[in-house]
Short mmCIF file of C-alpha atoms and ligand atoms in Angstrom, two decimals:
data_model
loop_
_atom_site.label_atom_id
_atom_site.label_comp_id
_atom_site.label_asym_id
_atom_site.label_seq_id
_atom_site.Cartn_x
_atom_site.Cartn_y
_atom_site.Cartn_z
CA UNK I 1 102.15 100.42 32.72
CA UNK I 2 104.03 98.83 35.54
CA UNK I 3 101.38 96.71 37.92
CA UNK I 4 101.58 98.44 41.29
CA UNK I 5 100.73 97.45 45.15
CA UNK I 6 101.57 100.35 47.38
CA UNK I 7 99.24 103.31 47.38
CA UNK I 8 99.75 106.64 48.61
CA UNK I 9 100.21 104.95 52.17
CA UNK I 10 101.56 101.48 52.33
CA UNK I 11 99.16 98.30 51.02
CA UNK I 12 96.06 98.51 52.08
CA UNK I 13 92.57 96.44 50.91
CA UNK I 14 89.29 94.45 52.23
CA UNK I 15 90.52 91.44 54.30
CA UNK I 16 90.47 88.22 52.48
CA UNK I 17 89.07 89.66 49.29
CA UNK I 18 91.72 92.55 48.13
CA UNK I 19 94.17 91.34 50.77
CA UNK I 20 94.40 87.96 50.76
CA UNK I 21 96.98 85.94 53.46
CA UNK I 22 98.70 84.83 49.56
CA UNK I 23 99.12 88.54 48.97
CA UNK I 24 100.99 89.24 52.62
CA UNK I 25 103.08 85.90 52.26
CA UNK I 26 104.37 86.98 48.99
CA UNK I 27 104.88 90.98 50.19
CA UNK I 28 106.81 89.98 53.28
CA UNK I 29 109.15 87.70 51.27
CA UNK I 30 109.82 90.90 49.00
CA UNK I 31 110.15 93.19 51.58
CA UNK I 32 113.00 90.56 53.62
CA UNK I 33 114.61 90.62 50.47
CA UNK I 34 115.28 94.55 50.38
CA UNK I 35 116.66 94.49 53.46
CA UNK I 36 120.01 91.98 54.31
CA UNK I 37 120.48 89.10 55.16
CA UNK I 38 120.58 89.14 59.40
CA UNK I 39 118.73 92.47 59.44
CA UNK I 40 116.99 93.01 61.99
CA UNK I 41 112.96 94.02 61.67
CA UNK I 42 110.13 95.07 64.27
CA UNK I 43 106.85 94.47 62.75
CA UNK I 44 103.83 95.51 64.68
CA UNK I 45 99.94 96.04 63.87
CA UNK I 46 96.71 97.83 64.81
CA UNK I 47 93.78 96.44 66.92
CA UNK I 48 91.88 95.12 63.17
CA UNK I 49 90.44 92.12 62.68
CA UNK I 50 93.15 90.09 59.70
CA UNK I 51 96.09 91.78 61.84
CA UNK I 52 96.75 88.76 64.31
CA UNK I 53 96.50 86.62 60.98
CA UNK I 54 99.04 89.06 58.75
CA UNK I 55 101.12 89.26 61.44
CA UNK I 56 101.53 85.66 61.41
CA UNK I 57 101.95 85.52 57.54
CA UNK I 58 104.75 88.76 57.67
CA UNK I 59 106.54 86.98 60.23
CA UNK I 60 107.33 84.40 57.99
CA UNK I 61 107.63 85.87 54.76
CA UNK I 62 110.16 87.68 56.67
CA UNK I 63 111.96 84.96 58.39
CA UNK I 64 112.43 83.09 55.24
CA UNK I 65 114.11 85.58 53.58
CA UNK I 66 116.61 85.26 56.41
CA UNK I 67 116.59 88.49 58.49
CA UNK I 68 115.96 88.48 62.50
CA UNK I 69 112.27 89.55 63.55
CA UNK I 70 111.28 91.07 66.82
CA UNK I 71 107.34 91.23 67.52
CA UNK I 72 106.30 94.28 69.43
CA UNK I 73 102.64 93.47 68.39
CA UNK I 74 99.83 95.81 69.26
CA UNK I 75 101.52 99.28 68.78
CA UNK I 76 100.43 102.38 67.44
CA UNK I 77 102.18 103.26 64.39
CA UNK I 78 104.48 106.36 65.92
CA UNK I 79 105.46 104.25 68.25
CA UNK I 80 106.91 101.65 66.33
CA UNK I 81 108.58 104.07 64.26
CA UNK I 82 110.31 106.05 66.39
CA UNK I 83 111.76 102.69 68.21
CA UNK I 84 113.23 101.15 64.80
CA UNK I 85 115.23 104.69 64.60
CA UNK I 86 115.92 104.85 68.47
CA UNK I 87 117.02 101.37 69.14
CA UNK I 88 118.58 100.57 65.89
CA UNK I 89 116.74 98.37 63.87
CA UNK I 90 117.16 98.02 60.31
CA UNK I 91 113.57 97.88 59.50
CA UNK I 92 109.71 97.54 60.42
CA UNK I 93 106.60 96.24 59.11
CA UNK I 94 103.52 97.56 60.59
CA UNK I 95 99.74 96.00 59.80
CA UNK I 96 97.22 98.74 59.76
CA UNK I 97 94.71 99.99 57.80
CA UNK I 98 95.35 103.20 59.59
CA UNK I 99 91.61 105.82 59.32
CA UNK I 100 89.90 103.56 56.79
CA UNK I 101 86.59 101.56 57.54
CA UNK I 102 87.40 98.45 60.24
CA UNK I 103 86.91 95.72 57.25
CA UNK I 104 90.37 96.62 55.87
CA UNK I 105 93.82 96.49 56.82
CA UNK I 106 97.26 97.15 55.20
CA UNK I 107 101.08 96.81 55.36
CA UNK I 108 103.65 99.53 55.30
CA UNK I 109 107.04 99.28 55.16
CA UNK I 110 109.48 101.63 57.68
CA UNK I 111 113.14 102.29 56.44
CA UNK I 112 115.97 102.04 59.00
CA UNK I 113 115.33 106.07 59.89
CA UNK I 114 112.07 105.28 61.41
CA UNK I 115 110.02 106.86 58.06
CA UNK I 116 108.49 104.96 55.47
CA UNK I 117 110.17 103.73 52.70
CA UNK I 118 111.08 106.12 49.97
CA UNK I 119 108.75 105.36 46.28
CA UNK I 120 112.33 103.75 44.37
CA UNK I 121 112.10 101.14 47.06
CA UNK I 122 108.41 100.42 46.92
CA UNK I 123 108.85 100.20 42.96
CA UNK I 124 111.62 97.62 44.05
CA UNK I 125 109.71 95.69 46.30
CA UNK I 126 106.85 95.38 43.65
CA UNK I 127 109.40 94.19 41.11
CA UNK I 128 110.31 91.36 43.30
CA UNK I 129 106.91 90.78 44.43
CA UNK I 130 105.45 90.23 40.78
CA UNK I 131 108.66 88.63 39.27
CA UNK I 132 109.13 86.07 42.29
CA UNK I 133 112.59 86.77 43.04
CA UNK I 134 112.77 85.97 46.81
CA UNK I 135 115.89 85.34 48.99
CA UNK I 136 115.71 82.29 50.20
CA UNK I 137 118.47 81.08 52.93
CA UNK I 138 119.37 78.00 53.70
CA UNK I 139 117.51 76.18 56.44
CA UNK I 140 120.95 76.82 58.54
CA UNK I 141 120.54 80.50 58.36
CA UNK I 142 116.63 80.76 59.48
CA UNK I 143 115.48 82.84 62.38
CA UNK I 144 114.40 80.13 65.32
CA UNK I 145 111.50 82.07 66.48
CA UNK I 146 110.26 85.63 66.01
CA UNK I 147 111.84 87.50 69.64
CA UNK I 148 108.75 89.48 71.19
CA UNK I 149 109.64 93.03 72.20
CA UNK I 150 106.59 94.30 74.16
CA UNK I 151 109.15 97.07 75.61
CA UNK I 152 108.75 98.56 72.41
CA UNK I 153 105.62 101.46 74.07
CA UNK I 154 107.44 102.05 77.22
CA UNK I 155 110.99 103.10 75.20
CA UNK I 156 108.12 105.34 73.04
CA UNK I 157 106.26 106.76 76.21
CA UNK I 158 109.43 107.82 77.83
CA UNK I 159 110.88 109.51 74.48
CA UNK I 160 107.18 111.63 74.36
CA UNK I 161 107.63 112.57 78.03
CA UNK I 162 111.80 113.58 77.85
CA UNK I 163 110.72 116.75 75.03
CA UNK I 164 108.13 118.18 78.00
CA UNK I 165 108.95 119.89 80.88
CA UNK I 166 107.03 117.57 83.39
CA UNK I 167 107.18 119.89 86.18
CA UNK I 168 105.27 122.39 84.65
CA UNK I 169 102.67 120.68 83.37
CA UNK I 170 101.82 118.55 86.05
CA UNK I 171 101.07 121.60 88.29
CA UNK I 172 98.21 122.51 86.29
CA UNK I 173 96.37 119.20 86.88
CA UNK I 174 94.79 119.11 83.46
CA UNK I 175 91.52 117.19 82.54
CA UNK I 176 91.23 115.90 79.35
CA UNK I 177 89.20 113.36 77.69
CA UNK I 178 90.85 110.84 75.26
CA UNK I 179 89.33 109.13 72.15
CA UNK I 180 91.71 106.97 70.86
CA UNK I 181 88.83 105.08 68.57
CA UNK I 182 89.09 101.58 69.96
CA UNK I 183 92.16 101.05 68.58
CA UNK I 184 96.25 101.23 70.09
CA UNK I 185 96.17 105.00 70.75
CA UNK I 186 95.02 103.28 73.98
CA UNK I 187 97.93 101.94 75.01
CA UNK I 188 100.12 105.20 74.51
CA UNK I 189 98.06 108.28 75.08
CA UNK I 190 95.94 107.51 78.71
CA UNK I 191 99.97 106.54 79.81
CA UNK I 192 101.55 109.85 78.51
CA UNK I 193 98.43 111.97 79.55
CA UNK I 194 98.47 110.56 83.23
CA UNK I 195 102.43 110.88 83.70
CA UNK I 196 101.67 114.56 83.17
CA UNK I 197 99.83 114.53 85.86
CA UNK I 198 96.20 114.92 84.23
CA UNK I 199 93.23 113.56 85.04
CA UNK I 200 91.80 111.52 82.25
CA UNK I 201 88.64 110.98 81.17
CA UNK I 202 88.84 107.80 78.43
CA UNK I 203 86.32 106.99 75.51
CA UNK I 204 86.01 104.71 72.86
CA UNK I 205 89.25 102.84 74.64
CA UNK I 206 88.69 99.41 74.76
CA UNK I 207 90.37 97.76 72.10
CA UNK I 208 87.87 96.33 69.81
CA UNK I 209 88.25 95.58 66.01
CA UNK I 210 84.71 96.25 65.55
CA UNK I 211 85.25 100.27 66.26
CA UNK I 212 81.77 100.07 68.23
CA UNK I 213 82.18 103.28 69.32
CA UNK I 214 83.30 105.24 66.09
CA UNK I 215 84.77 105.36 62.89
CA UNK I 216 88.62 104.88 62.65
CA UNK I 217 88.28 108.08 60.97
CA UNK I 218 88.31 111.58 63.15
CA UNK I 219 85.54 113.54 61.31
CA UNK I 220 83.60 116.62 62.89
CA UNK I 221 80.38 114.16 62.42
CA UNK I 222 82.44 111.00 64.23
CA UNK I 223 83.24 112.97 67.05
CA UNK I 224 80.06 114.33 67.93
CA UNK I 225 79.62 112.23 71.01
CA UNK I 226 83.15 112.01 71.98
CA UNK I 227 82.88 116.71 71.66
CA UNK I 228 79.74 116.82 74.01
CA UNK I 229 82.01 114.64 76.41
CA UNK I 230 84.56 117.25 76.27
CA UNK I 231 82.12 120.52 76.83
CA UNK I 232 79.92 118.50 79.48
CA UNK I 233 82.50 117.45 81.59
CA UNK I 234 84.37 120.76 81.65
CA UNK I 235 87.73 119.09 80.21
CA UNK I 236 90.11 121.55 78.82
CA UNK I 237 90.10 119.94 75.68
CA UNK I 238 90.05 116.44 73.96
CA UNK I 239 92.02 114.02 71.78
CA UNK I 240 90.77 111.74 69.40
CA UNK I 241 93.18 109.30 67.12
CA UNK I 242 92.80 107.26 64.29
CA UNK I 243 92.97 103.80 64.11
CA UNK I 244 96.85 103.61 64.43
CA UNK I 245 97.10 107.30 66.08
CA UNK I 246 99.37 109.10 64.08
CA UNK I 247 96.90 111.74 63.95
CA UNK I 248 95.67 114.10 66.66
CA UNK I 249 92.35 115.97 66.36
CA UNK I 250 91.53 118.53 68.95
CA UNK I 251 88.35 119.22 70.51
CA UNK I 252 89.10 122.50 72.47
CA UNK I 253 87.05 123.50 75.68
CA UNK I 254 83.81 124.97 74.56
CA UNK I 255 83.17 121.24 72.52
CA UNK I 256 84.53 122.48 69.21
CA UNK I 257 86.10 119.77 66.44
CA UNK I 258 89.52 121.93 65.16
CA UNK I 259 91.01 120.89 62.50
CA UNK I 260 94.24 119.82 62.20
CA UNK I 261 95.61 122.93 60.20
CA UNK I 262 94.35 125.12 62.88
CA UNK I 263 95.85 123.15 65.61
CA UNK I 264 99.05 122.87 63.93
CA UNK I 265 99.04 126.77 63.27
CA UNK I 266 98.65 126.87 66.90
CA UNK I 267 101.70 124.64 68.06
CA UNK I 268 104.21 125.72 65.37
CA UNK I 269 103.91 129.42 66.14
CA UNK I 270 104.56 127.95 70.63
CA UNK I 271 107.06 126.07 68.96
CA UNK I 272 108.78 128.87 66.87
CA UNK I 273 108.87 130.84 69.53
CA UNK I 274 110.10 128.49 72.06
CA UNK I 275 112.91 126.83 69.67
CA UNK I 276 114.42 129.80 68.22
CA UNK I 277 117.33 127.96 67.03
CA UNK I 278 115.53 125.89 64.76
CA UNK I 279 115.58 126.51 60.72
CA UNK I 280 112.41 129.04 60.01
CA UNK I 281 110.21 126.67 58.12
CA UNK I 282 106.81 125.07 58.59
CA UNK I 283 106.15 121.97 55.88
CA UNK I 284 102.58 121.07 54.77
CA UNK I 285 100.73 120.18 51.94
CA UNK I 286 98.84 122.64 49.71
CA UNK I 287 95.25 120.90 50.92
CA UNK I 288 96.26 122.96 54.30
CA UNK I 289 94.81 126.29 54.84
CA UNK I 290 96.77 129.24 54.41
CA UNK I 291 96.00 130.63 57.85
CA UNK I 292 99.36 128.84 58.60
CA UNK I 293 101.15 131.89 56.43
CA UNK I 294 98.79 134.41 58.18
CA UNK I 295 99.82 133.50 61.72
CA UNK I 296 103.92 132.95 60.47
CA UNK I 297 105.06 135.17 58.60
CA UNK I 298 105.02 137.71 60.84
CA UNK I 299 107.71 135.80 63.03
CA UNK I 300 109.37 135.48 59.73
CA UNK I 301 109.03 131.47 59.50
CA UNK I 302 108.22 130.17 55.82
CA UNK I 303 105.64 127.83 54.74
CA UNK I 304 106.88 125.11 52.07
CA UNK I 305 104.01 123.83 50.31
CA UNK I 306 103.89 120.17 49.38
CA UNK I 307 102.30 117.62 47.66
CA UNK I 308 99.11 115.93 49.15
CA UNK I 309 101.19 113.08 51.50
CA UNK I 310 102.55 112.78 54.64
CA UNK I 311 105.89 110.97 53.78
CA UNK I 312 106.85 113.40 51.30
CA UNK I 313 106.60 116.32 54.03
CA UNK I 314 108.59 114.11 56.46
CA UNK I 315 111.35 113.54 53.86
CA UNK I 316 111.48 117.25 53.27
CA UNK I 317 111.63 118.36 56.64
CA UNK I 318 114.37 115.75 57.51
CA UNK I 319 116.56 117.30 54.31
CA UNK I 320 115.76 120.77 54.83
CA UNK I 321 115.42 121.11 58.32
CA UNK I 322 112.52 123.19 60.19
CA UNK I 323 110.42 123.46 63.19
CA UNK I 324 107.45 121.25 61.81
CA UNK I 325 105.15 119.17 59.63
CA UNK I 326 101.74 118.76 59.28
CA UNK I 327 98.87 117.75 57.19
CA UNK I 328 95.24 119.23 57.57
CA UNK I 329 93.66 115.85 58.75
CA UNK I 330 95.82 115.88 62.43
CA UNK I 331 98.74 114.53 61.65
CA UNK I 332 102.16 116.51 63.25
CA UNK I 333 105.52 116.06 62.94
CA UNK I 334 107.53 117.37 65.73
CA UNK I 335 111.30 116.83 64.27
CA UNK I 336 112.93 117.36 67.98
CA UNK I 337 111.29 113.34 68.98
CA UNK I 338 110.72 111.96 65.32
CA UNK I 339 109.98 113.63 62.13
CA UNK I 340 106.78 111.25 61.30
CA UNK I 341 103.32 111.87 62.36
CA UNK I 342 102.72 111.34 65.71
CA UNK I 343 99.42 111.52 67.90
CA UNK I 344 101.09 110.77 71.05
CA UNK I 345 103.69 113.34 70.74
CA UNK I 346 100.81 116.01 69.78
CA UNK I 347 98.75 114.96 73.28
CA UNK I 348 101.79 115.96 75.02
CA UNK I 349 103.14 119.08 73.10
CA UNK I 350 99.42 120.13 73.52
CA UNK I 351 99.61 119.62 77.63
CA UNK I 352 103.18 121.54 77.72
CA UNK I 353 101.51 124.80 75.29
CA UNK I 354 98.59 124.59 77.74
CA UNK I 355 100.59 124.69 80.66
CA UNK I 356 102.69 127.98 79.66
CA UNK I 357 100.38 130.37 77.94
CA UNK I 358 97.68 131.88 80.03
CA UNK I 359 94.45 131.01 77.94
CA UNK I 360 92.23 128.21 77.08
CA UNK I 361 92.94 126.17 73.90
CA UNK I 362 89.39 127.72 72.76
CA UNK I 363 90.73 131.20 73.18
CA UNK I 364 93.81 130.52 71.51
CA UNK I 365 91.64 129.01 68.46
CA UNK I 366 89.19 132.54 68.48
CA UNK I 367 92.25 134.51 67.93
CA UNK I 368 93.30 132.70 64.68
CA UNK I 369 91.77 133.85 61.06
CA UNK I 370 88.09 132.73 61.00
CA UNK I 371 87.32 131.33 57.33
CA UNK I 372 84.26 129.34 55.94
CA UNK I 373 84.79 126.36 54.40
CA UNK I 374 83.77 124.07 51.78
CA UNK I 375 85.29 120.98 50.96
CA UNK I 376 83.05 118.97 48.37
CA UNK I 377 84.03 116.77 45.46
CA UNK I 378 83.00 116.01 41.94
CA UNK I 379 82.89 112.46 39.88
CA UNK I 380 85.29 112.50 36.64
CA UNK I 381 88.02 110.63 35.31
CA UNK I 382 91.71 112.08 36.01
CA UNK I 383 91.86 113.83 32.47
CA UNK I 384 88.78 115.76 32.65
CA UNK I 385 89.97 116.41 36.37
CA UNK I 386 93.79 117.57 34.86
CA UNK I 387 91.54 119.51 32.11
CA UNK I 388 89.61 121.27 34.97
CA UNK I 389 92.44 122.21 37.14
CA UNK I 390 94.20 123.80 33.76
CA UNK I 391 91.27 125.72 33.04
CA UNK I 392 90.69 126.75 36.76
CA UNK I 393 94.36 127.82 36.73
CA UNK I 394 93.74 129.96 33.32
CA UNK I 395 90.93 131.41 34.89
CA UNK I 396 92.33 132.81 38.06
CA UNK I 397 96.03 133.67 36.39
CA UNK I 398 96.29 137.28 37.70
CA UNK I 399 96.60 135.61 41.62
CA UNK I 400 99.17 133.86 43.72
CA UNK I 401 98.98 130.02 42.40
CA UNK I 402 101.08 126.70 43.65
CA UNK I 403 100.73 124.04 41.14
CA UNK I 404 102.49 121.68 42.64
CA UNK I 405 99.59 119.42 43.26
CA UNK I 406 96.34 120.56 41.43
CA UNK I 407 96.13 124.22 41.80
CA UNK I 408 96.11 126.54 44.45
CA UNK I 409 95.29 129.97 44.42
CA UNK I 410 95.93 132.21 46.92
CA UNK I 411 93.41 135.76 47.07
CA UNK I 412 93.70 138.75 49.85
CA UNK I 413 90.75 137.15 51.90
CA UNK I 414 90.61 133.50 50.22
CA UNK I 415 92.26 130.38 49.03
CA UNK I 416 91.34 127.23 47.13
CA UNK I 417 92.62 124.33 45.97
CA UNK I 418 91.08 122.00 43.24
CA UNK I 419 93.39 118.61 42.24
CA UNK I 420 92.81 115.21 40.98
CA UNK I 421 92.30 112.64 43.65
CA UNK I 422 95.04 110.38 44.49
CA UNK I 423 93.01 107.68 45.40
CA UNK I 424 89.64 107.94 43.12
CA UNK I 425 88.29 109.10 39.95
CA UNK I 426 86.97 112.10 41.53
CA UNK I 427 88.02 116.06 41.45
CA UNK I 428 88.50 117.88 45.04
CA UNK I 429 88.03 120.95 46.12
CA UNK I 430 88.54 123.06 48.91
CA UNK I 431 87.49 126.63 49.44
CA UNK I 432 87.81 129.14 52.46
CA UNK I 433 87.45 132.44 52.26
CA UNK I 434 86.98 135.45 55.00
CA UNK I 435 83.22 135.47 53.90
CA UNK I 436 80.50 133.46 52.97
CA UNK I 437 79.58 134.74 50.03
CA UNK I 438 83.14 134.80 48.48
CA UNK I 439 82.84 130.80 49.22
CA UNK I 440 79.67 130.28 46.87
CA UNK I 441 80.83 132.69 44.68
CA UNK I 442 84.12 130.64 44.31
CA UNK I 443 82.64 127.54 44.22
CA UNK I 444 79.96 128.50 41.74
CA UNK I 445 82.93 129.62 38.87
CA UNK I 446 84.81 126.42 39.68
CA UNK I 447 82.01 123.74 39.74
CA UNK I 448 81.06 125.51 35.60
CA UNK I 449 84.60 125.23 34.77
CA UNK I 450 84.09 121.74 35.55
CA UNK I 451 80.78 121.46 34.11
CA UNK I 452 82.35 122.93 30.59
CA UNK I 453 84.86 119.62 30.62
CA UNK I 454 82.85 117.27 31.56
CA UNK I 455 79.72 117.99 29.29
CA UNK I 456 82.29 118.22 26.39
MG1 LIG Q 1 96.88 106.86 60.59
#
């Protein structure tokens, strides 16, 4: 087996201990040497402690390697990507450990499109990284100094505002409360809330590595605080990011945590209807909940289920064309600005649905599907896992099934999902179903299927 670095998002691991300034050094050499000679790269990072220091380190790792970089520093993660596509860049780098606890951080690579880099070239920048084939220019050829480019979040804020119709929403005079988890959704989301003429109630946003006020992480238990905010101060709804705010969960006006599939639901049937001119297709993965197909296919708009990962949906929505892409966990793609996930964008399309439909966001969530849910997980190694999702399938054969990523099957009045974890030796699963009962039921058949395989 080839030794590997990136995971399903970019390089990520426990400051000084899984990612170590030797580790960066010898990544940003590799990565400078995938791109040309005299390319030029934006590199930017989240508020996390180890990101000043990487930053540093990828600076020169890249410089060596002989291409041009420009430093737009603290930056969410949209934001950076949508300027290397929009102004031309070759390349970024951006440091960020993204939702994961604040002792981490990470690198991932953005092509010259403004999305991640494609697996092949991961798999090429490990095979330099390991075999120690750097370019190395001559001392002629190096970059004098990284050039800073803090204009990097004003050419983002003003691409967010251009796709809204700022009239309209600033009328309405909005009040919403913004949780950008002490981290760079700061610098983006107050700015493109308060051009649109709301009134802005911040929390959690002072930048602070620590994440004293939360998690990185937008969980229905992290924003507990941050959802009595919302209901007590009659906001008509909130926003909370992740550490580098590419996602967007919404707490609507009665206090409520939505997910992201139900918020999505919401903006790509406004956005079907308003852009009838884009290709009718919604991309997600298969963790998403299938109240996406309830809501769509009446307007006739497919739903192309995906693997579990956002850059695969963005790829796939770039080739194919449609009107969105989403995961379950708040991140949107709104392929009009930039086909990546992208909190900022989300505040605004939010403001702009808000503004033209005549109902709360609360309202608009009560008239969707209601489902219970259960999302749990159980401990086994990825073949008893594969095993479990085979048997699962066999079980439930005379239903609708995607096996594209574990298995999901797809009932009148439920859905599940049960796959191997990416990311640890564990087995997921996800149930909803119109009733309660149907949930337990569900989960009781799958969690003795998996009992059967593992006690074998
Ligand atoms: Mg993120």
């Amino acid at each position: 087996m080839s030794r590997r670095l990136f995971g399903t998002d970019g390089v990520r691991g426990i400051v000084n201990k899984e990612l170590t300034p030797e580790m960066a050094l010898r990544l940003a050499q590799a990565i400078g040497t995938i791109f040309d000679e005299g390319s030029r790269i934006l590199v930017g990072r989240d508020v996390r402690l180890g990101g000043y220091m990487f930053k540093q380190i990828v600076i020169a790792g890249l410089i060596s390697s002989g291409v041009k970089v420009y430093d737009a520093d603290l930056i969410p993660t949209p934001a950076l990507q949508y300027v290397v596509k929009a102004e031309g860049f070759d390349g970024g780098v951006m440091i960020t450990a993204s939702h994961n606890p604040p002792e981490y951080n990470g690198i991932k690579v953005i092509d010259s499109d403004g999305i991640e880099i494609p697996r092949d070239k991961e798999r090429v920048v490990e095979e330099i990284y390991f075999s120690g084939r750097f370019r190395r220019v001559s001392w002629r050829s190096l970059a004098h100094e990284a050039v800073r480019y803090p204009e990097a979040i004003d050419i983002y804020v003003k691409a967010v505002l251009s796709h809204i119709d700022k009239e309209v929403v600033r009328k309405k005079r909005f009040k919403v409360v913004i949780d950008p988890a002490n981290s760079v959704g700061a610098l983006t989301s107050p700015r493109i809330a308060r051009e649109l003429g709301a009134k802005i109630i911040t929390v959690n946003s002072n930048l602070d590595p620590f994440f004293p006020g939360r998690i990185p992480e937008p969980t229905v238990e992290s924003l507990s605080e941050t959802a009595k905010i919302v209901a007590e101060t009659g906001a008509d709804f909130g926003v909370a990011h992740d550490g580098d705010a590419d996602r967007a969960i919404v707490i609507d006006n009665k206090g409520r945590v939505q997910w992201g599939d139900r918020t999505a639901t919401i903006l790509a049937k406004y956005l079907a209807e308003k852009h009838p001119d884009l290709p009718r297709r919604v991309f997600t993965a298969v963790s998403s909940s299938t109240v996406i197909e309830d809501v769509l296919r009446p307007l006739g708009v497919e739903v192309v289920w995906l693997k579990v990962g956002s850059v695969g949906i963005s790829r796939e929505l770039v080739k194919r064309g449609g009107i969105c892409g989403f995961e379950e966990n708040g991140g949107f793609m709104y392929p009009l600005h930039h086909p990546v996930r992208d909190g900022g964008m989300t505040l605004a399309l939010l403001l702009q649905l808000l503004a033209e439909e005549n109902k709360t966001l609360a309202e608009m969530y009560d008239e969707l599907p209601q489902y219970h849910v259960v999302k749990t997980k159980i401990p086994m190694d990825r073949d008893k896992a594969v095993r479990v999702v085979e048997r699962v399938s066999e079980h439930f054969k005379e239903y609708r099934q995607i096996t594209i990523d574990g298995v999901k099957v797809i009932g009148k009045d439920f859905w599940f999902l049960v796959r191997p974890s990416g990311t640890e030796p564990v087995l997921r699963i996800m149930i909803e179903a119109r009733d309660k009962e149907k949930v337990n039921e569900l989960l009781k058949v799958i969690k003795s299927i998996a009992e059967e395989v593992i006690t074998k």
